[in-house]
mmCIF file with all atom_site columns, C-alpha atoms in Angstrom:
data_model
loop_
_atom_site.group_PDB
_atom_site.id
_atom_site.type_symbol
_atom_site.label_atom_id
_atom_site.label_alt_id
_atom_site.label_comp_id
_atom_site.label_asym_id
_atom_site.label_entity_id
_atom_site.label_seq_id
_atom_site.pdbx_PDB_ins_code
_atom_site.Cartn_x
_atom_site.Cartn_y
_atom_site.Cartn_z
_atom_site.occupancy
_atom_site.B_iso_or_equiv
_atom_site.pdbx_formal_charge
_atom_site.auth_seq_id
_atom_site.auth_comp_id
_atom_site.auth_asym_id
_atom_site.auth_atom_id
_atom_site.pdbx_PDB_model_num
ATOM 1   C CA . ILE J 1 1   ? 57.856 54.529 11.485  1.00 95.00 ? 20  ILE J CA 1
ATOM 2   C CA . ASP J 1 2   ? 58.855 50.890 12.035  1.00 95.00 ? 21  ASP J CA 1
ATOM 3   C CA . ALA J 1 3   ? 58.090 49.189 15.297  1.00 97.00 ? 22  ALA J CA 1
ATOM 4   C CA . SER J 1 4   ? 57.999 45.671 16.659  1.00 96.00 ? 23  SER J CA 1
ATOM 5   C CA . TYR J 1 5   ? 56.716 44.007 19.815  1.00 98.00 ? 24  TYR J CA 1
ATOM 6   C CA . ASP J 1 6   ? 57.811 40.609 21.211  1.00 96.00 ? 25  ASP J CA 1
ATOM 7   C CA . LEU J 1 7   ? 54.661 38.731 21.981  1.00 98.00 ? 26  LEU J CA 1
ATOM 8   C CA . ASN J 1 8   ? 56.721 35.968 23.647  1.00 96.00 ? 27  ASN J CA 1
ATOM 9   C CA . SER J 1 9   ? 60.131 34.375 23.071  1.00 92.00 ? 28  SER J CA 1
ATOM 10  C CA . GLN J 1 10  ? 59.155 32.952 19.636  1.00 96.00 ? 29  GLN J CA 1
ATOM 11  C CA . TRP J 1 11  ? 56.703 35.428 18.126  1.00 97.00 ? 30  TRP J CA 1
ATOM 12  C CA . THR J 1 12  ? 57.232 39.130 17.241  1.00 97.00 ? 31  THR J CA 1
ATOM 13  C CA . LEU J 1 13  ? 54.546 41.410 15.825  1.00 98.00 ? 32  LEU J CA 1
ATOM 14  C CA . GLY J 1 14  ? 55.670 44.327 13.722  1.00 98.00 ? 33  GLY J CA 1
ATOM 15  C CA . GLY J 1 15  ? 54.315 47.233 11.793  1.00 98.00 ? 34  GLY J CA 1
ATOM 16  C CA . LYS J 1 16  ? 55.425 49.983 9.374   1.00 97.00 ? 35  LYS J CA 1
ATOM 17  C CA . LEU J 1 17  ? 53.882 53.235 8.406   1.00 98.00 ? 36  LEU J CA 1
ATOM 18  C CA . GLY J 1 18  ? 55.263 55.640 5.843   1.00 97.00 ? 37  GLY J CA 1
ATOM 19  C CA . TYR J 1 19  ? 54.005 58.802 4.008   1.00 97.00 ? 38  TYR J CA 1
ATOM 20  C CA . ARG J 1 20  ? 55.589 60.350 0.971   1.00 96.00 ? 39  ARG J CA 1
ATOM 21  C CA . ILE J 1 21  ? 54.971 63.995 0.090   1.00 96.00 ? 40  ILE J CA 1
ATOM 22  C CA . SER J 1 22  ? 56.327 64.659 -3.404  1.00 93.00 ? 41  SER J CA 1
ATOM 23  C CA . GLU J 1 23  ? 55.971 66.132 -6.818  1.00 93.00 ? 42  GLU J CA 1
ATOM 24  C CA . THR J 1 24  ? 56.972 64.236 -9.963  1.00 89.00 ? 43  THR J CA 1
ATOM 25  C CA . ALA J 1 25  ? 57.105 64.915 -13.712 1.00 91.00 ? 44  ALA J CA 1
ATOM 26  C CA . ILE J 1 26  ? 56.878 62.444 -16.538 1.00 87.00 ? 45  ILE J CA 1
ATOM 27  C CA . ASP J 1 27  ? 59.840 64.003 -18.365 1.00 91.00 ? 46  ASP J CA 1
ATOM 28  C CA . ASP J 1 28  ? 61.896 67.244 -18.474 1.00 91.00 ? 47  ASP J CA 1
ATOM 29  C CA . THR J 1 29  ? 59.260 69.228 -20.318 1.00 94.00 ? 48  THR J CA 1
ATOM 30  C CA . SER J 1 30  ? 56.212 68.164 -18.297 1.00 93.00 ? 49  SER J CA 1
ATOM 31  C CA . PRO J 1 31  ? 54.959 70.128 -15.324 1.00 94.00 ? 50  PRO J CA 1
ATOM 32  C CA . PHE J 1 32  ? 55.406 68.728 -11.786 1.00 94.00 ? 51  PHE J CA 1
ATOM 33  C CA . VAL J 1 33  ? 52.254 67.281 -10.167 1.00 93.00 ? 52  VAL J CA 1
ATOM 34  C CA . ARG J 1 34  ? 51.586 66.101 -6.589  1.00 93.00 ? 53  ARG J CA 1
ATOM 35  C CA . ASN J 1 35  ? 52.449 62.397 -6.074  1.00 92.00 ? 54  ASN J CA 1
ATOM 36  C CA . ASP J 1 36  ? 51.846 61.608 -2.342  1.00 96.00 ? 55  ASP J CA 1
ATOM 37  C CA . ALA J 1 37  ? 51.685 57.998 -1.168  1.00 95.00 ? 56  ALA J CA 1
ATOM 38  C CA . VAL J 1 38  ? 51.108 55.958 1.991   1.00 97.00 ? 57  VAL J CA 1
ATOM 39  C CA . LEU J 1 39  ? 52.638 52.616 2.899   1.00 97.00 ? 58  LEU J CA 1
ATOM 40  C CA . SER J 1 40  ? 51.372 50.510 5.717   1.00 98.00 ? 59  SER J CA 1
ATOM 41  C CA . ALA J 1 41  ? 52.495 46.965 6.697   1.00 98.00 ? 60  ALA J CA 1
ATOM 42  C CA . VAL J 1 42  ? 51.890 44.330 9.370   1.00 98.00 ? 61  VAL J CA 1
ATOM 43  C CA . SER J 1 43  ? 54.434 41.590 9.962   1.00 98.00 ? 62  SER J CA 1
ATOM 44  C CA . LEU J 1 44  ? 54.752 38.495 11.977  1.00 98.00 ? 63  LEU J CA 1
ATOM 45  C CA . ARG J 1 45  ? 58.184 36.918 12.746  1.00 97.00 ? 64  ARG J CA 1
ATOM 46  C CA . TYR J 1 46  ? 58.745 33.470 14.130  1.00 98.00 ? 65  TYR J CA 1
ATOM 47  C CA . HIS J 1 47  ? 62.000 32.831 15.919  1.00 95.00 ? 66  HIS J CA 1
ATOM 48  C CA . MET J 1 48  ? 62.768 29.252 14.930  1.00 91.00 ? 67  MET J CA 1
ATOM 49  C CA . VAL J 1 49  ? 65.702 27.125 15.977  1.00 83.00 ? 68  VAL J CA 1
ATOM 50  C CA . HIS J 1 50  ? 68.938 28.802 17.055  1.00 84.00 ? 69  HIS J CA 1
ATOM 51  C CA . ASN J 1 51  ? 69.823 31.840 14.880  1.00 92.00 ? 70  ASN J CA 1
ATOM 52  C CA . TRP J 1 52  ? 66.932 31.435 12.379  1.00 96.00 ? 71  TRP J CA 1
ATOM 53  C CA . ASP J 1 53  ? 63.817 33.595 11.850  1.00 96.00 ? 72  ASP J CA 1
ATOM 54  C CA . MET J 1 54  ? 60.845 33.376 9.443   1.00 97.00 ? 73  MET J CA 1
ATOM 55  C CA . LEU J 1 55  ? 58.937 36.484 8.463   1.00 97.00 ? 74  LEU J CA 1
ATOM 56  C CA . VAL J 1 56  ? 55.564 37.043 6.828   1.00 98.00 ? 75  VAL J CA 1
ATOM 57  C CA . GLU J 1 57  ? 54.472 40.528 5.974   1.00 98.00 ? 76  GLU J CA 1
ATOM 58  C CA . VAL J 1 58  ? 51.287 42.019 4.435   1.00 98.00 ? 77  VAL J CA 1
ATOM 59  C CA . ARG J 1 59  ? 51.630 45.522 3.062   1.00 97.00 ? 78  ARG J CA 1
ATOM 60  C CA . ASN J 1 60  ? 49.493 48.103 1.351   1.00 97.00 ? 79  ASN J CA 1
ATOM 61  C CA . PHE J 1 61  ? 50.642 50.936 -0.885  1.00 96.00 ? 80  PHE J CA 1
ATOM 62  C CA . GLN J 1 62  ? 48.275 53.784 -1.822  1.00 96.00 ? 81  GLN J CA 1
ATOM 63  C CA . THR J 1 63  ? 48.867 56.734 -4.094  1.00 94.00 ? 82  THR J CA 1
ATOM 64  C CA . ILE J 1 64  ? 46.743 59.620 -2.908  1.00 94.00 ? 83  ILE J CA 1
ATOM 65  C CA . GLN J 1 65  ? 46.254 61.805 -6.066  1.00 94.00 ? 84  GLN J CA 1
ATOM 66  C CA . ALA J 1 66  ? 46.065 58.839 -8.469  1.00 90.00 ? 85  ALA J CA 1
ATOM 67  C CA . GLY J 1 67  ? 43.684 57.002 -6.155  1.00 93.00 ? 86  GLY J CA 1
ATOM 68  C CA . THR J 1 68  ? 45.287 53.595 -6.534  1.00 93.00 ? 87  THR J CA 1
ATOM 69  C CA . SER J 1 69  ? 45.853 50.981 -3.879  1.00 95.00 ? 88  SER J CA 1
ATOM 70  C CA . GLU J 1 70  ? 47.812 47.667 -4.042  1.00 96.00 ? 89  GLU J CA 1
ATOM 71  C CA . THR J 1 71  ? 48.032 45.033 -1.294  1.00 97.00 ? 90  THR J CA 1
ATOM 72  C CA . ALA J 1 72  ? 50.744 42.426 -1.359  1.00 97.00 ? 91  ALA J CA 1
ATOM 73  C CA . ALA J 1 73  ? 52.726 39.962 0.819   1.00 98.00 ? 92  ALA J CA 1
ATOM 74  C CA . LEU J 1 74  ? 56.246 38.940 1.256   1.00 97.00 ? 93  LEU J CA 1
ATOM 75  C CA . ALA J 1 75  ? 57.967 36.038 3.051   1.00 98.00 ? 94  ALA J CA 1
ATOM 76  C CA . ALA J 1 76  ? 61.582 35.708 4.132   1.00 98.00 ? 95  ALA J CA 1
ATOM 77  C CA . ALA J 1 77  ? 64.017 33.548 6.116   1.00 98.00 ? 96  ALA J CA 1
ATOM 78  C CA . TYR J 1 78  ? 66.766 35.269 8.092   1.00 97.00 ? 97  TYR J CA 1
ATOM 79  C CA . ARG J 1 79  ? 70.018 33.848 9.634   1.00 97.00 ? 98  ARG J CA 1
ATOM 80  C CA . HIS J 1 80  ? 71.567 35.692 12.551  1.00 95.00 ? 99  HIS J CA 1
ATOM 81  C CA . VAL J 1 81  ? 75.317 36.139 12.293  1.00 95.00 ? 100 VAL J CA 1
ATOM 82  C CA . GLY J 1 82  ? 76.528 37.126 15.758  1.00 92.00 ? 101 GLY J CA 1
ATOM 83  C CA . ASN J 1 83  ? 74.680 39.702 17.828  1.00 89.00 ? 102 ASN J CA 1
ATOM 84  C CA . ASN J 1 84  ? 74.725 42.547 15.339  1.00 94.00 ? 103 ASN J CA 1
ATOM 85  C CA . LEU J 1 85  ? 73.953 41.151 11.893  1.00 96.00 ? 104 LEU J CA 1
ATOM 86  C CA . LYS J 1 86  ? 71.264 39.075 10.112  1.00 95.00 ? 105 LYS J CA 1
ATOM 87  C CA . VAL J 1 87  ? 71.055 38.079 6.485   1.00 97.00 ? 106 VAL J CA 1
ATOM 88  C CA . GLY J 1 88  ? 67.752 37.204 4.862   1.00 97.00 ? 107 GLY J CA 1
ATOM 89  C CA . ILE J 1 89  ? 66.470 35.893 1.614   1.00 98.00 ? 108 ILE J CA 1
ATOM 90  C CA . GLY J 1 90  ? 62.848 36.137 0.631   1.00 98.00 ? 109 GLY J CA 1
ATOM 91  C CA . TYR J 1 91  ? 60.197 36.718 -2.035  1.00 98.00 ? 110 TYR J CA 1
ATOM 92  C CA . ASN J 1 92  ? 58.122 39.819 -2.630  1.00 97.00 ? 111 ASN J CA 1
ATOM 93  C CA . PHE J 1 93  ? 54.725 38.868 -4.130  1.00 97.00 ? 112 PHE J CA 1
ATOM 94  C CA . GLY J 1 94  ? 53.894 42.505 -4.938  1.00 95.00 ? 113 GLY J CA 1
ATOM 95  C CA . SER J 1 95  ? 55.315 44.932 -7.485  1.00 95.00 ? 114 SER J CA 1
ATOM 96  C CA . PHE J 1 96  ? 56.165 47.656 -4.943  1.00 94.00 ? 115 PHE J CA 1
ATOM 97  C CA . SER J 1 97  ? 58.824 48.014 -2.208  1.00 91.00 ? 116 SER J CA 1
ATOM 98  C CA . ASP J 1 98  ? 58.825 49.683 1.122   1.00 91.00 ? 117 ASP J CA 1
ATOM 99  C CA . ASP J 1 99  ? 61.141 52.361 -0.328  1.00 91.00 ? 118 ASP J CA 1
ATOM 100 C CA . LEU J 1 100 ? 58.691 55.253 -0.948  1.00 91.00 ? 119 LEU J CA 1
ATOM 101 C CA . THR J 1 101 ? 61.188 56.940 -3.303  1.00 89.00 ? 120 THR J CA 1
ATOM 102 C CA . ASP J 1 102 ? 61.071 53.918 -5.654  1.00 89.00 ? 121 ASP J CA 1
ATOM 103 C CA . LEU J 1 103 ? 58.558 54.755 -8.388  1.00 84.00 ? 122 LEU J CA 1
ATOM 104 C CA . THR J 1 104 ? 59.314 51.882 -10.739 1.00 89.00 ? 123 THR J CA 1
ATOM 105 C CA . TYR J 1 105 ? 56.930 49.128 -9.401  1.00 91.00 ? 124 TYR J CA 1
ATOM 106 C CA . ASP J 1 106 ? 59.287 46.386 -10.529 1.00 94.00 ? 125 ASP J CA 1
ATOM 107 C CA . ASP J 1 107 ? 60.090 44.781 -7.176  1.00 94.00 ? 126 ASP J CA 1
ATOM 108 C CA . LYS J 1 108 ? 58.304 41.480 -7.465  1.00 96.00 ? 127 LYS J CA 1
ATOM 109 C CA . GLY J 1 109 ? 60.615 38.555 -6.939  1.00 97.00 ? 128 GLY J CA 1
ATOM 110 C CA . VAL J 1 110 ? 63.537 37.274 -4.863  1.00 97.00 ? 129 VAL J CA 1
ATOM 111 C CA . PHE J 1 111 ? 65.360 39.745 -2.569  1.00 96.00 ? 130 PHE J CA 1
ATOM 112 C CA . LEU J 1 112 ? 68.401 39.687 -0.261  1.00 97.00 ? 131 LEU J CA 1
ATOM 113 C CA . ASN J 1 113 ? 68.281 41.744 2.856   1.00 95.00 ? 132 ASN J CA 1
ATOM 114 C CA . VAL J 1 114 ? 71.133 42.502 5.247   1.00 96.00 ? 133 VAL J CA 1
ATOM 115 C CA . VAL J 1 115 ? 70.276 44.044 8.602   1.00 93.00 ? 134 VAL J CA 1
ATOM 116 C CA . ALA J 1 116 ? 72.856 45.488 11.031  1.00 95.00 ? 135 ALA J CA 1
ATOM 117 C CA . LYS J 1 117 ? 72.092 46.651 14.503  1.00 87.00 ? 136 LYS J CA 1
ATOM 118 C CA . PHE J 1 118 ? 74.280 48.539 16.933  1.00 86.00 ? 137 PHE J CA 1
#
């Protein structure tokens, strides 16, 4: 679930909530074990000058069976291209992404994000 609410013409408050139900195995010969996870995030977007947005997001990723929890932040700047496209560049300060199928934990660093809306 991903939702946002315009507080006024310049500020937008957003949130994400995701839940993964899965089983994983270390290799081909190991048995499958439960590997459920929860992702939650809160974001704040500032609509700057014409066609530019700034985003700050705090997110938490928890693995249920392993009992781990990691909290991280990201920041990004987006440029609107017309009414249906925006392109952003940012930095993820945590090792996880909001893709619950990504089990690598190597997502810290610069990212490029393209968002299309119809």
